[in-house]
Short mmCIF file of C-alpha atoms in Angstrom, two decimals:
data_model
loop_
_atom_site.label_atom_id
_atom_site.label_comp_id
_atom_site.label_asym_id
_atom_site.label_seq_id
_atom_site.Cartn_x
_atom_site.Cartn_y
_atom_site.Cartn_z
CA UNK S 1 7.77 -37.19 0.55
CA UNK S 2 9.53 -36.97 3.93
CA UNK S 3 9.80 -40.00 6.20
CA UNK S 4 7.71 -39.91 9.42
CA UNK S 5 10.51 -38.66 11.69
CA UNK S 6 11.51 -35.96 9.23
CA UNK S 7 7.87 -34.94 8.89
CA UNK S 8 7.49 -34.55 12.67
CA UNK S 9 10.75 -32.59 12.93
CA UNK S 10 9.81 -30.26 10.07
CA UNK S 11 6.26 -29.74 11.33
CA UNK S 12 7.53 -28.98 14.84
CA UNK S 13 9.89 -26.38 13.43
CA UNK S 14 7.07 -24.72 11.48
CA UNK S 15 4.74 -24.62 14.47
CA UNK S 16 7.24 -23.88 17.25
CA UNK S 17 10.18 -22.09 15.59
CA UNK S 18 8.90 -20.60 12.34
CA UNK S 19 11.34 -17.71 12.52
CA UNK S 20 14.22 -20.18 11.97
CA UNK S 21 12.84 -21.44 8.64
CA UNK S 22 15.03 -19.99 5.85
CA UNK S 23 13.48 -17.77 3.23
CA UNK S 24 13.96 -18.85 -0.35
CA UNK S 25 14.82 -17.51 -3.77
CA UNK S 26 13.30 -20.38 -5.75
CA UNK S 27 14.63 -21.07 -9.24
CA UNK S 28 12.22 -20.43 -12.11
CA UNK S 29 12.23 -23.64 -14.14
CA UNK S 30 9.27 -23.60 -16.52
CA UNK S 31 9.51 -22.32 -20.10
CA UNK S 32 7.21 -19.32 -20.52
CA UNK S 33 7.75 -19.47 -24.30
CA UNK S 34 5.28 -22.37 -24.27
CA UNK S 35 2.48 -19.95 -23.36
CA UNK S 36 0.78 -17.32 -25.50
CA UNK S 37 -0.91 -14.05 -24.62
CA UNK S 38 -4.33 -15.71 -24.54
CA UNK S 39 -3.13 -18.18 -21.90
CA UNK S 40 -2.68 -15.34 -19.41
CA UNK S 41 -6.26 -14.18 -19.91
CA UNK S 42 -8.31 -17.32 -20.53
CA UNK S 43 -9.13 -17.78 -16.83
CA UNK S 44 -10.66 -14.30 -16.47
CA UNK S 45 -14.26 -15.06 -17.63
CA UNK S 46 -14.45 -18.02 -15.25
CA UNK S 47 -13.10 -15.96 -12.37
CA UNK S 48 -15.57 -13.15 -13.09
CA UNK S 49 -18.40 -15.71 -12.90
CA UNK S 50 -17.02 -17.05 -9.60
CA UNK S 51 -16.81 -13.50 -8.26
CA UNK S 52 -20.50 -12.93 -9.06
CA UNK S 53 -21.46 -16.20 -7.36
CA UNK S 54 -19.46 -15.35 -4.24
CA UNK S 55 -20.81 -11.83 -3.96
CA UNK S 56 -24.29 -13.33 -4.01
CA UNK S 57 -23.46 -15.03 -0.70
CA UNK S 58 -23.74 -13.19 2.63
CA UNK S 59 -20.38 -12.12 4.06
CA UNK S 60 -19.41 -12.92 7.64
CA UNK S 61 -18.47 -10.16 10.07
CA UNK S 62 -14.94 -10.11 8.64
CA UNK S 63 -16.21 -9.63 5.09
CA UNK S 64 -15.40 -13.21 3.97
CA UNK S 65 -17.45 -15.52 1.74
CA UNK S 66 -17.14 -19.20 0.78
CA UNK S 67 -18.62 -21.72 -1.61
CA UNK S 68 -17.65 -25.35 -0.97
CA UNK S 69 -17.94 -27.46 -4.12
CA UNK S 70 -18.54 -31.25 -4.14
CA UNK S 71 -15.13 -32.00 -5.68
CA UNK S 72 -13.35 -30.30 -2.77
CA UNK S 73 -12.70 -27.02 -4.56
CA UNK S 74 -13.19 -23.98 -2.32
CA UNK S 75 -14.25 -20.62 -3.70
CA UNK S 76 -13.33 -17.73 -1.41
CA UNK S 77 -13.58 -13.95 -1.32
CA UNK S 78 -12.31 -11.60 1.37
CA UNK S 79 -11.57 -7.91 1.53
CA UNK S 80 -10.45 -5.16 3.86
CA UNK S 81 -10.81 -1.39 3.67
CA UNK S 82 -7.65 0.50 4.53
CA UNK S 83 -7.78 4.11 5.66
CA UNK S 84 -5.00 5.20 3.30
CA UNK S 85 -5.18 7.25 0.07
CA UNK S 86 -5.29 5.07 -3.03
CA UNK S 87 -2.65 7.03 -4.97
CA UNK S 88 -0.23 6.75 -2.05
CA UNK S 89 -1.04 3.09 -1.50
CA UNK S 90 -0.25 1.90 -5.03
CA UNK S 91 3.15 3.62 -4.95
CA UNK S 92 4.16 1.62 -1.86
CA UNK S 93 2.45 -1.75 -2.42
CA UNK S 94 3.40 -3.56 -5.67
CA UNK S 95 0.49 -5.28 -7.42
CA UNK S 96 3.02 -7.33 -9.39
CA UNK S 97 4.36 -9.13 -6.31
CA UNK S 98 1.25 -10.12 -4.37
CA UNK S 99 2.55 -13.64 -3.72
CA UNK S 100 4.86 -12.19 -1.05
CA UNK S 101 1.80 -11.19 0.99
CA UNK S 102 0.49 -14.75 1.38
CA UNK S 103 0.62 -16.04 4.90
CA UNK S 104 3.98 -17.77 5.44
CA UNK S 105 5.27 -17.06 1.94
CA UNK S 106 8.91 -18.18 1.94
CA UNK S 107 9.82 -16.70 -1.41
CA UNK S 108 8.85 -16.05 -4.99
CA UNK S 109 10.46 -15.64 -8.37
CA UNK S 110 8.99 -13.49 -11.14
CA UNK S 111 9.60 -13.36 -14.90
CA UNK S 112 7.94 -10.46 -16.73
CA UNK S 113 6.87 -11.33 -20.27
CA UNK S 114 5.10 -8.15 -21.39
CA UNK S 115 5.13 -4.53 -20.16
CA UNK S 116 3.06 -1.47 -21.02
CA UNK S 117 4.32 1.93 -22.16
CA UNK S 118 4.82 2.91 -18.51
CA UNK S 119 7.08 -0.13 -17.97
CA UNK S 120 4.47 -1.83 -15.77
CA UNK S 121 4.14 -5.61 -15.96
CA UNK S 122 1.13 -6.84 -17.96
CA UNK S 123 1.92 -10.54 -18.36
CA UNK S 124 4.28 -12.42 -16.07
CA UNK S 125 5.09 -15.83 -14.68
CA UNK S 126 5.50 -16.31 -10.93
CA UNK S 127 6.69 -19.16 -8.73
CA UNK S 128 5.50 -19.03 -5.11
CA UNK S 129 6.59 -21.25 -2.22
CA UNK S 130 4.83 -21.03 1.16
CA UNK S 131 4.55 -23.09 4.33
CA UNK S 132 1.62 -25.51 4.68
CA UNK S 133 -1.71 -23.95 5.62
CA UNK S 134 -2.85 -24.38 8.30
CA UNK S 135 0.60 -24.95 9.82
CA UNK S 136 -0.48 -27.94 11.93
CA UNK S 137 -1.36 -29.79 8.71
CA UNK S 138 2.38 -30.34 8.31
CA UNK S 139 2.05 -32.98 11.06
CA UNK S 140 -0.41 -34.75 8.74
CA UNK S 141 2.11 -34.81 5.91
CA UNK S 142 0.93 -31.70 4.03
CA UNK S 143 3.73 -30.29 1.90
CA UNK S 144 4.75 -26.72 1.26
CA UNK S 145 2.74 -24.88 -1.36
CA UNK S 146 4.83 -24.72 -4.53
CA UNK S 147 3.06 -23.32 -7.58
CA UNK S 148 3.78 -21.60 -10.86
CA UNK S 149 1.22 -19.05 -12.02
CA UNK S 150 0.55 -17.01 -15.10
CA UNK S 151 -0.51 -13.50 -14.10
CA UNK S 152 -2.36 -10.83 -16.08
CA UNK S 153 -2.36 -7.34 -14.52
CA UNK S 154 -4.98 -4.68 -15.28
CA UNK S 155 -4.52 -0.99 -14.47
CA UNK S 156 -7.28 1.64 -14.41
CA UNK S 157 -7.56 5.02 -12.73
CA UNK S 158 -9.38 3.52 -9.74
CA UNK S 159 -8.15 -0.09 -9.58
CA UNK S 160 -5.21 -2.41 -10.10
CA UNK S 161 -5.97 -6.11 -10.38
CA UNK S 162 -3.80 -9.18 -10.94
CA UNK S 163 -5.50 -12.31 -12.33
CA UNK S 164 -3.75 -15.59 -11.48
CA UNK S 165 -3.86 -18.99 -13.21
CA UNK S 166 -1.89 -21.92 -11.79
CA UNK S 167 -0.14 -23.92 -14.50
CA UNK S 168 2.20 -26.22 -12.56
CA UNK S 169 2.90 -27.49 -9.04
CA UNK S 170 6.29 -29.27 -8.85
CA UNK S 171 5.39 -31.17 -5.66
CA UNK S 172 1.71 -31.69 -6.41
CA UNK S 173 0.68 -29.38 -3.56
CA UNK S 174 -2.15 -27.78 -5.55
CA UNK S 175 -4.74 -29.08 -7.98
CA UNK S 176 -5.74 -25.48 -8.65
CA UNK S 177 -4.86 -22.19 -6.97
CA UNK S 178 -6.38 -19.52 -9.20
CA UNK S 179 -7.93 -16.15 -8.41
CA UNK S 180 -7.13 -12.47 -8.17
CA UNK S 181 -5.99 -9.72 -5.83
CA UNK S 182 -7.08 -6.15 -6.38
CA UNK S 183 -6.43 -2.70 -4.97
CA UNK S 184 -9.21 -0.19 -5.67
CA UNK S 185 -10.23 3.26 -4.61
CA UNK S 186 -13.13 3.44 -2.12
CA UNK S 187 -16.37 4.99 -3.27
CA UNK S 188 -15.78 8.14 -1.23
CA UNK S 189 -12.24 8.40 -2.61
CA UNK S 190 -10.63 8.50 0.82
CA UNK S 191 -9.32 4.95 1.20
CA UNK S 192 -8.26 1.73 -0.49
CA UNK S 193 -10.06 -1.62 -0.70
CA UNK S 194 -7.86 -4.73 -0.85
CA UNK S 195 -9.75 -7.73 -2.26
CA UNK S 196 -8.67 -11.35 -2.65
CA UNK S 197 -10.58 -14.09 -4.46
CA UNK S 198 -9.48 -17.66 -4.93
CA UNK S 199 -10.55 -20.91 -6.55
CA UNK S 200 -8.46 -23.53 -4.76
CA UNK S 201 -8.24 -27.28 -4.52
CA UNK S 202 -5.44 -28.80 -2.46
CA UNK S 203 -4.83 -32.53 -1.93
CA UNK S 204 -5.98 -33.89 1.42
CA UNK S 205 -3.00 -34.35 3.79
CA UNK S 206 -1.92 -38.02 3.81
CA UNK S 207 -2.67 -38.65 7.51
CA UNK S 208 -6.09 -37.02 7.24
CA UNK S 209 -6.85 -39.21 4.23
CA UNK S 210 -5.60 -42.30 6.07
CA UNK S 211 -7.86 -41.56 9.03
CA UNK S 212 -10.67 -40.66 6.62
CA UNK S 213 -11.32 -37.41 8.47
CA UNK S 214 -12.14 -35.73 5.16
CA UNK S 215 -15.31 -37.81 4.82
CA UNK S 216 -17.01 -35.68 7.47
CA UNK S 217 -18.22 -32.65 5.53
CA UNK S 218 -18.89 -30.61 8.70
CA UNK S 219 -15.33 -31.21 9.93
CA UNK S 220 -13.77 -30.41 6.57
CA UNK S 221 -15.81 -27.20 6.31
CA UNK S 222 -14.93 -26.16 9.87
CA UNK S 223 -11.17 -26.56 9.56
CA UNK S 224 -11.13 -25.13 6.03
CA UNK S 225 -12.94 -21.93 6.99
CA UNK S 226 -10.82 -21.48 10.10
CA UNK S 227 -7.71 -21.79 7.95
CA UNK S 228 -9.02 -19.34 5.36
CA UNK S 229 -9.90 -16.78 8.02
CA UNK S 230 -6.43 -16.95 9.48
CA UNK S 231 -4.78 -16.89 6.06
CA UNK S 232 -6.76 -13.88 4.87
CA UNK S 233 -6.34 -11.89 8.08
CA UNK S 234 -2.56 -12.37 8.04
CA UNK S 235 -2.37 -11.60 4.32
CA UNK S 236 -4.24 -8.33 4.79
CA UNK S 237 -1.99 -7.48 7.76
CA UNK S 238 1.02 -8.11 5.50
CA UNK S 239 -0.37 -5.71 2.91
CA UNK S 240 -0.84 -3.06 5.59
CA UNK S 241 2.70 -3.69 6.88
CA UNK S 242 4.09 -3.31 3.37
CA UNK S 243 2.38 0.07 3.08
CA UNK S 244 3.72 1.09 6.50
CA UNK S 245 7.25 -0.03 5.63
CA UNK S 246 7.26 -2.77 8.29
CA UNK S 247 8.99 -6.08 7.58
CA UNK S 248 6.27 -8.72 7.31
CA UNK S 249 8.25 -11.62 5.84
CA UNK S 250 8.26 -14.94 7.65
CA UNK S 251 11.36 -16.93 8.48
CA UNK S 252 15.05 -16.11 8.46
CA UNK S 253 16.63 -14.09 5.67
CA UNK S 254 19.46 -15.88 3.86
CA UNK S 255 22.89 -14.31 4.06
#
């Protein structure tokens, strides 16, 4: 935990000079031999149930849906239709590295555990580090997201989907950060649908907890949904930029 002056300095840099924040190549420090094939897939039935629940909710004008649970867990689904051919899209946008598309992702490390006959990753471990969301929460003491995930990737003729289960957060920045991202062919076959679903529970920033701002459900819902909208919009923009060959990474590349 940073001291108050260091917290203010770091938060100011994130908000006012994000381009100066160095990108990372985080070390991968968990032992994937401790996990079995079933561990990569055990979250899928629960996520399928969450998907059904979310799709039963009306979407807003941006195609986003939420369910706020009493324990603070937020269920979210958002998608965007891209006017690009699916076959072309999946050759340019890697389903096995979706953590790089997160808003303000500073870096990720990947360890592939199992591949298919086409040398595509089926089971892998990923470590993702990203700046606090929303950025201003850094002034409240919110730390960078730092999570390890087990990922199971499915490939069909019309869809690629990566299922994600969080198994460790070195700095305690996430209670859970599970979900999926998928790329699928549109019904008319002309475009690509990018979908993102999450089941997330993040600790309340220390200053917000101290001021007890989280006790106001309307306030918590308001700031949470604003943050998710911004996060999802930027993430989808990053996916589009990746397809277009435009650099979308945040921060300063290390030399």
